[in-house]
Amino acid sequence: MKVKNLFKAALILILPAVALPVNGYYVTYKEQYYRLFHLHYIQYPDDSMENIYWLEHAMKADFANPLYALTLIENETQWEKYRYLFNMHINLKLIEQYLFLGNKWNKRNAYFYNAPFRDQNLESLETAETCYRTALYYWDEAVAWAEKSLDRRFRWINLQKIQFWEDEAFRIEKGTLDYGKTIRRELTLLQGVREKFEAMDTSY
């Protein structure tokens, strides 16, 4: 009994300490939301949806003070280029996540033995198409931001810590990074599979 009472007394003392709030901060700015984005070794749909949630919030949020930018900002011209590159990069990450998500629902083939599940497969294709079309929207946005970041005024400005964002902008300009082509190809293949499912005889 004494041990039991001692345990209860210890619990009463410990619980309030456990319940005390820990120090934290509100996620408010683009940079903070972007830091919550992360890749997984195996990307499940829930992982992609979580990343989309953070990235879409990052798109809507304000930028933090230039002091807290993800690279050194020393003047207003650098600050302007940084904002263009940031928005382009966020759009590219959203494209990747929607492609991951679309691929989870996409059906690459319409096998004859899938006929009993034709309607479910058509619904799955509809979901995949929605993901791809959303990715296509973000591609147009990424291209627009990339073009702004490549303005002549920024030609000799090198933002070292986000050099790979600048590389992405140049690759978009040169056509070596073209998610639009990839997405349109996926939509064409998806439509072909959809037509095969729609033509299936489900009477047997």
PDB file of C-alpha atoms in Angstrom:
ATOM      1  CA  MET A   1       0.000   0.000   0.000  1.00  0.00           C
ATOM      2  CA  LYS A   2       2.828   2.366   0.875  1.00  0.00           C
ATOM      3  CA  VAL A   3       4.438   1.758  -2.527  1.00  0.00           C
ATOM      4  CA  LYS A   4       1.086   2.373  -4.241  1.00  0.00           C
ATOM      5  CA  ASN A   5       0.555   5.626  -2.366  1.00  0.00           C
ATOM      6  CA  LEU A   6       4.108   6.726  -3.116  1.00  0.00           C
ATOM      7  CA  PHE A   7       3.537   6.032  -6.819  1.00  0.00           C
ATOM      8  CA  LYS A   8       0.308   8.083  -6.776  1.00  0.00           C
ATOM      9  CA  ALA A   9       2.054  10.968  -5.056  1.00  0.00           C
ATOM     10  CA  ALA A  10       4.879  10.916  -7.599  1.00  0.00           C
ATOM     11  CA  LEU A  11       2.333  10.857 -10.439  1.00  0.00           C
ATOM     12  CA  ILE A  12       0.522  13.882  -9.006  1.00  0.00           C
ATOM     13  CA  LEU A  13       3.828  15.785  -8.910  1.00  0.00           C
ATOM     14  CA  ILE A  14       4.974  14.721 -12.396  1.00  0.00           C
ATOM     15  CA  LEU A  15       1.743  15.232 -14.395  1.00  0.00           C
ATOM     16  CA  PRO A  16       1.589  19.032 -14.102  1.00  0.00           C
ATOM     17  CA  ALA A  17       5.179  19.264 -15.343  1.00  0.00           C
ATOM     18  CA  VAL A  18       4.347  17.041 -18.347  1.00  0.00           C
ATOM     19  CA  ALA A  19       1.294  19.163 -19.126  1.00  0.00           C
ATOM     20  CA  LEU A  20       3.289  22.417 -19.221  1.00  0.00           C
ATOM     21  CA  PRO A  21       3.547  23.842 -22.754  1.00  0.00           C
ATOM     22  CA  VAL A  22       6.932  23.608 -24.455  1.00  0.00           C
ATOM     23  CA  ASN A  23       8.512  26.572 -26.156  1.00  0.00           C
ATOM     24  CA  GLY A  24       7.503  26.863 -29.793  1.00  0.00           C
ATOM     25  CA  TYR A  25       6.627  29.336 -32.512  1.00  0.00           C
ATOM     26  CA  TYR A  26       3.830  29.896 -34.974  1.00  0.00           C
ATOM     27  CA  VAL A  27       4.501  28.883 -38.556  1.00  0.00           C
ATOM     28  CA  THR A  28       3.782  32.091 -40.424  1.00  0.00           C
ATOM     29  CA  TYR A  29       6.200  32.706 -43.277  1.00  0.00           C
ATOM     30  CA  LYS A  30       7.066  31.008 -46.566  1.00  0.00           C
ATOM     31  CA  GLU A  31      10.470  29.954 -45.353  1.00  0.00           C
ATOM     32  CA  GLN A  32       8.992  28.277 -42.261  1.00  0.00           C
ATOM     33  CA  TYR A  33       6.419  26.308 -44.259  1.00  0.00           C
ATOM     34  CA  TYR A  34       9.062  25.308 -46.798  1.00  0.00           C
ATOM     35  CA  ARG A  35      11.228  23.827 -44.030  1.00  0.00           C
ATOM     36  CA  LEU A  36       8.341  21.487 -43.125  1.00  0.00           C
ATOM     37  CA  PHE A  37       8.462  19.960 -46.621  1.00  0.00           C
ATOM     38  CA  HIS A  38      10.474  16.725 -46.693  1.00  0.00           C
ATOM     39  CA  LEU A  39      10.958  13.665 -48.873  1.00  0.00           C
ATOM     40  CA  HIS A  40      10.495  10.083 -47.732  1.00  0.00           C
ATOM     41  CA  TYR A  41      12.448   6.985 -48.655  1.00  0.00           C
ATOM     42  CA  ILE A  42       9.158   5.418 -49.743  1.00  0.00           C
ATOM     43  CA  GLN A  43       6.639   8.061 -50.767  1.00  0.00           C
ATOM     44  CA  TYR A  44       3.128   7.009 -49.743  1.00  0.00           C
ATOM     45  CA  PRO A  45       0.055   9.072 -50.767  1.00  0.00           C
ATOM     46  CA  ASP A  46      -0.267  10.447 -47.229  1.00  0.00           C
ATOM     47  CA  ASP A  47       3.338  11.678 -47.418  1.00  0.00           C
ATOM     48  CA  SER A  48       2.667  13.469 -50.705  1.00  0.00           C
ATOM     49  CA  MET A  49      -0.533  15.019 -49.361  1.00  0.00           C
ATOM     50  CA  GLU A  50       1.295  16.232 -46.258  1.00  0.00           C
ATOM     51  CA  ASN A  51       3.981  17.847 -48.421  1.00  0.00           C
ATOM     52  CA  ILE A  52       1.354  19.423 -50.678  1.00  0.00           C
ATOM     53  CA  TYR A  53      -0.321  20.866 -47.593  1.00  0.00           C
ATOM     54  CA  TRP A  54       2.895  22.576 -46.435  1.00  0.00           C
ATOM     55  CA  LEU A  55       3.923  23.723 -49.909  1.00  0.00           C
ATOM     56  CA  GLU A  56       0.525  25.202 -50.741  1.00  0.00           C
ATOM     57  CA  HIS A  57       0.592  27.089 -47.431  1.00  0.00           C
ATOM     58  CA  ALA A  58       4.070  28.309 -48.362  1.00  0.00           C
ATOM     59  CA  MET A  59       2.669  29.643 -51.648  1.00  0.00           C
ATOM     60  CA  LYS A  60       0.049  31.700 -49.806  1.00  0.00           C
ATOM     61  CA  ALA A  61       2.252  32.942 -46.954  1.00  0.00           C
ATOM     62  CA  ASP A  62       4.286  36.138 -46.839  1.00  0.00           C
ATOM     63  CA  PHE A  63       8.055  36.143 -47.050  1.00  0.00           C
ATOM     64  CA  ALA A  64       9.999  36.515 -43.833  1.00  0.00           C
ATOM     65  CA  ASN A  65      12.210  39.549 -43.327  1.00  0.00           C
ATOM     66  CA  PRO A  66      15.244  39.346 -45.681  1.00  0.00           C
ATOM     67  CA  LEU A  67      17.373  38.761 -42.577  1.00  0.00           C
ATOM     68  CA  TYR A  68      15.791  35.294 -42.382  1.00  0.00           C
ATOM     69  CA  ALA A  69      15.957  34.452 -46.091  1.00  0.00           C
ATOM     70  CA  LEU A  70      17.432  31.105 -47.114  1.00  0.00           C
ATOM     71  CA  THR A  71      20.433  32.895 -48.600  1.00  0.00           C
ATOM     72  CA  LEU A  72      22.352  36.088 -47.921  1.00  0.00           C
ATOM     73  CA  ILE A  73      20.377  39.145 -49.106  1.00  0.00           C
ATOM     74  CA  GLU A  74      22.283  42.438 -49.231  1.00  0.00           C
ATOM     75  CA  ASN A  75      20.120  44.690 -51.414  1.00  0.00           C
ATOM     76  CA  GLU A  76      16.650  45.086 -52.883  1.00  0.00           C
ATOM     77  CA  THR A  77      17.589  43.633 -56.282  1.00  0.00           C
ATOM     78  CA  GLN A  78      18.850  40.432 -54.674  1.00  0.00           C
ATOM     79  CA  TRP A  79      15.680  40.345 -52.588  1.00  0.00           C
ATOM     80  CA  GLU A  80      13.522  40.611 -55.710  1.00  0.00           C
ATOM     81  CA  LYS A  81      15.363  37.814 -57.509  1.00  0.00           C
ATOM     82  CA  TYR A  82      15.205  35.645 -54.384  1.00  0.00           C
ATOM     83  CA  ARG A  83      11.413  35.977 -54.246  1.00  0.00           C
ATOM     84  CA  TYR A  84      11.021  35.012 -57.918  1.00  0.00           C
ATOM     85  CA  LEU A  85      13.265  31.965 -57.514  1.00  0.00           C
ATOM     86  CA  PHE A  86      11.558  30.919 -54.299  1.00  0.00           C
ATOM     87  CA  ASN A  87       8.108  30.957 -55.921  1.00  0.00           C
ATOM     88  CA  MET A  88       9.419  29.054 -58.947  1.00  0.00           C
ATOM     89  CA  HIS A  89      11.013  26.407 -56.733  1.00  0.00           C
ATOM     90  CA  ILE A  90       7.868  25.943 -54.616  1.00  0.00           C
ATOM     91  CA  ASN A  91       5.849  25.396 -57.797  1.00  0.00           C
ATOM     92  CA  LEU A  92       8.360  22.798 -59.001  1.00  0.00           C
ATOM     93  CA  LYS A  93       8.148  20.936 -55.691  1.00  0.00           C
ATOM     94  CA  LEU A  94       4.343  20.979 -55.916  1.00  0.00           C
ATOM     95  CA  ILE A  95       4.549  19.503 -59.423  1.00  0.00           C
ATOM     96  CA  GLU A  96       6.734  16.669 -58.154  1.00  0.00           C
ATOM     97  CA  GLN A  97       4.348  15.903 -55.305  1.00  0.00           C
ATOM     98  CA  TYR A  98       1.279  15.897 -57.560  1.00  0.00           C
ATOM     99  CA  LEU A  99       3.115  13.602 -59.985  1.00  0.00           C
ATOM    100  CA  PHE A 100       3.954  11.230 -57.098  1.00  0.00           C
ATOM    101  CA  LEU A 101       0.299  11.321 -56.074  1.00  0.00           C
ATOM    102  CA  GLY A 102      -1.029  10.873 -59.615  1.00  0.00           C
ATOM    103  CA  ASN A 103       1.217   7.878 -60.195  1.00  0.00           C
ATOM    104  CA  LYS A 104      -0.287   6.129 -57.165  1.00  0.00           C
ATOM    105  CA  TRP A 105      -3.728   6.190 -58.816  1.00  0.00           C
ATOM    106  CA  ASN A 106      -2.704   5.904 -62.432  1.00  0.00           C
ATOM    107  CA  LYS A 107      -3.269   2.594 -64.212  1.00  0.00           C
ATOM    108  CA  ARG A 108      -0.637   1.856 -66.807  1.00  0.00           C
ATOM    109  CA  ASN A 109      -2.569  -0.988 -68.434  1.00  0.00           C
ATOM    110  CA  ALA A 110      -6.158  -2.150 -68.788  1.00  0.00           C
ATOM    111  CA  TYR A 111      -5.895  -5.921 -68.449  1.00  0.00           C
ATOM    112  CA  PHE A 112      -8.883  -8.047 -69.458  1.00  0.00           C
ATOM    113  CA  TYR A 113      -9.110  -9.526 -65.960  1.00  0.00           C
ATOM    114  CA  ASN A 114      -9.695  -6.026 -64.556  1.00  0.00           C
ATOM    115  CA  ALA A 115     -13.112  -5.912 -66.264  1.00  0.00           C
ATOM    116  CA  PRO A 116     -15.090  -6.678 -63.056  1.00  0.00           C
ATOM    117  CA  PHE A 117     -13.394  -3.654 -61.462  1.00  0.00           C
ATOM    118  CA  ARG A 118     -13.794  -1.338 -64.427  1.00  0.00           C
ATOM    119  CA  ASP A 119     -15.683   1.394 -62.553  1.00  0.00           C
ATOM    120  CA  GLN A 120     -13.192   1.467 -59.692  1.00  0.00           C
ATOM    121  CA  ASN A 121     -10.325   1.704 -62.178  1.00  0.00           C
ATOM    122  CA  LEU A 122     -12.047   4.537 -64.030  1.00  0.00           C
ATOM    123  CA  GLU A 123     -12.462   6.404 -60.731  1.00  0.00           C
ATOM    124  CA  SER A 124      -8.783   5.858 -60.010  1.00  0.00           C
ATOM    125  CA  LEU A 125      -7.878   7.272 -63.424  1.00  0.00           C
ATOM    126  CA  GLU A 126     -10.091  10.287 -62.750  1.00  0.00           C
ATOM    127  CA  THR A 127      -8.156  10.979 -59.542  1.00  0.00           C
ATOM    128  CA  ALA A 128      -4.832  10.585 -61.352  1.00  0.00           C
ATOM    129  CA  GLU A 129      -5.960  12.975 -64.084  1.00  0.00           C
ATOM    130  CA  THR A 130      -6.940  15.596 -61.494  1.00  0.00           C
ATOM    131  CA  CYS A 131      -3.444  15.326 -59.991  1.00  0.00           C
ATOM    132  CA  TYR A 132      -1.775  15.680 -63.394  1.00  0.00           C
ATOM    133  CA  ARG A 133      -3.893  18.673 -64.414  1.00  0.00           C
ATOM    134  CA  THR A 134      -3.103  20.372 -61.114  1.00  0.00           C
ATOM    135  CA  ALA A 135       0.595  19.709 -61.752  1.00  0.00           C
ATOM    136  CA  LEU A 136       0.184  21.274 -65.209  1.00  0.00           C
ATOM    137  CA  TYR A 137      -1.229  24.423 -63.622  1.00  0.00           C
ATOM    138  CA  TYR A 138       1.786  24.652 -61.321  1.00  0.00           C
ATOM    139  CA  TRP A 139       4.122  24.109 -64.293  1.00  0.00           C
ATOM    140  CA  ASP A 140       2.742  27.219 -66.009  1.00  0.00           C
ATOM    141  CA  GLU A 141       3.287  29.120 -62.761  1.00  0.00           C
ATOM    142  CA  ALA A 142       6.862  27.824 -62.416  1.00  0.00           C
ATOM    143  CA  VAL A 143       7.706  28.878 -65.977  1.00  0.00           C
ATOM    144  CA  ALA A 144       6.331  32.383 -65.353  1.00  0.00           C
ATOM    145  CA  TRP A 145       8.414  32.811 -62.170  1.00  0.00           C
ATOM    146  CA  ALA A 146      11.524  31.401 -63.870  1.00  0.00           C
ATOM    147  CA  GLU A 147      11.197  33.962 -66.657  1.00  0.00           C
ATOM    148  CA  LYS A 148      10.992  36.772 -64.096  1.00  0.00           C
ATOM    149  CA  SER A 149      14.079  35.511 -62.268  1.00  0.00           C
ATOM    150  CA  LEU A 150      16.087  35.526 -65.521  1.00  0.00           C
ATOM    151  CA  ASP A 151      15.514  39.211 -66.225  1.00  0.00           C
ATOM    152  CA  ARG A 152      18.619  41.060 -67.488  1.00  0.00           C
ATOM    153  CA  ARG A 153      18.759  43.041 -64.241  1.00  0.00           C
ATOM    154  CA  PHE A 154      19.657  39.857 -62.358  1.00  0.00           C
ATOM    155  CA  ARG A 155      22.272  38.581 -64.789  1.00  0.00           C
ATOM    156  CA  TRP A 156      25.299  39.174 -62.530  1.00  0.00           C
ATOM    157  CA  ILE A 157      23.556  38.380 -59.245  1.00  0.00           C
ATOM    158  CA  ASN A 158      24.545  35.028 -57.785  1.00  0.00           C
ATOM    159  CA  LEU A 159      22.629  33.853 -54.717  1.00  0.00           C
ATOM    160  CA  GLN A 160      25.047  31.181 -53.570  1.00  0.00           C
ATOM    161  CA  LYS A 161      23.030  29.188 -51.046  1.00  0.00           C
ATOM    162  CA  ILE A 162      20.201  28.670 -53.537  1.00  0.00           C
ATOM    163  CA  GLN A 163      22.356  28.149 -56.609  1.00  0.00           C
ATOM    164  CA  PHE A 164      20.378  25.019 -57.493  1.00  0.00           C
ATOM    165  CA  TRP A 165      17.225  27.143 -57.755  1.00  0.00           C
ATOM    166  CA  GLU A 166      19.025  29.298 -60.319  1.00  0.00           C
ATOM    167  CA  ASP A 167      20.048  26.110 -62.130  1.00  0.00           C
ATOM    168  CA  GLU A 168      16.377  25.082 -62.248  1.00  0.00           C
ATOM    169  CA  ALA A 169      15.455  28.427 -63.843  1.00  0.00           C
ATOM    170  CA  PHE A 170      18.168  28.049 -66.508  1.00  0.00           C
ATOM    171  CA  ARG A 171      17.121  24.460 -67.227  1.00  0.00           C
ATOM    172  CA  ILE A 172      13.522  25.619 -67.706  1.00  0.00           C
ATOM    173  CA  GLU A 173      14.713  28.326 -70.110  1.00  0.00           C
ATOM    174  CA  LYS A 174      16.851  25.856 -72.105  1.00  0.00           C
ATOM    175  CA  GLY A 175      14.111  23.202 -72.130  1.00  0.00           C
ATOM    176  CA  THR A 176      16.115  20.539 -70.297  1.00  0.00           C
ATOM    177  CA  LEU A 177      13.634  20.772 -67.417  1.00  0.00           C
ATOM    178  CA  ASP A 178      10.182  20.436 -68.951  1.00  0.00           C
ATOM    179  CA  TYR A 179       7.522  19.030 -66.668  1.00  0.00           C
ATOM    180  CA  GLY A 180       4.881  20.245 -69.106  1.00  0.00           C
ATOM    181  CA  LYS A 181       6.033  17.686 -71.685  1.00  0.00           C
ATOM    182  CA  THR A 182       6.099  14.932 -69.053  1.00  0.00           C
ATOM    183  CA  ILE A 183       2.621  15.743 -67.737  1.00  0.00           C
ATOM    184  CA  ARG A 184       1.028  15.978 -71.202  1.00  0.00           C
ATOM    185  CA  ARG A 185       2.557  12.593 -72.080  1.00  0.00           C
ATOM    186  CA  GLU A 186       1.081  11.090 -68.903  1.00  0.00           C
ATOM    187  CA  LEU A 187      -2.344  12.556 -69.706  1.00  0.00           C
ATOM    188  CA  THR A 188      -2.244  11.109 -73.236  1.00  0.00           C
ATOM    189  CA  LEU A 189      -1.301   7.633 -71.953  1.00  0.00           C
ATOM    190  CA  LEU A 190      -3.964   7.860 -69.243  1.00  0.00           C
ATOM    191  CA  GLN A 191      -6.645   8.660 -71.816  1.00  0.00           C
ATOM    192  CA  GLY A 192      -5.634   5.612 -73.862  1.00  0.00           C
ATOM    193  CA  VAL A 193      -5.989   3.345 -70.812  1.00  0.00           C
ATOM    194  CA  ARG A 194      -9.333   4.972 -69.925  1.00  0.00           C
ATOM    195  CA  GLU A 195     -10.701   4.231 -73.398  1.00  0.00           C
ATOM    196  CA  LYS A 196      -9.706   0.567 -73.033  1.00  0.00           C
ATOM    197  CA  PHE A 197     -11.502   0.322 -69.691  1.00  0.00           C
ATOM    198  CA  GLU A 198     -14.599   2.028 -71.113  1.00  0.00           C
ATOM    199  CA  ALA A 199     -14.682  -0.457 -73.999  1.00  0.00           C
ATOM    200  CA  MET A 200     -14.560  -3.496 -71.698  1.00  0.00           C
ATOM    201  CA  ASP A 201     -17.450  -5.924 -71.595  1.00  0.00           C
ATOM    202  CA  THR A 202     -18.430  -6.353 -67.933  1.00  0.00           C
ATOM    203  CA  SER A 203     -21.430  -8.614 -68.572  1.00  0.00           C
ATOM    204  CA  TYR A 204     -19.587 -11.874 -67.863  1.00  0.00           C
TER     205      TYR A 204
END
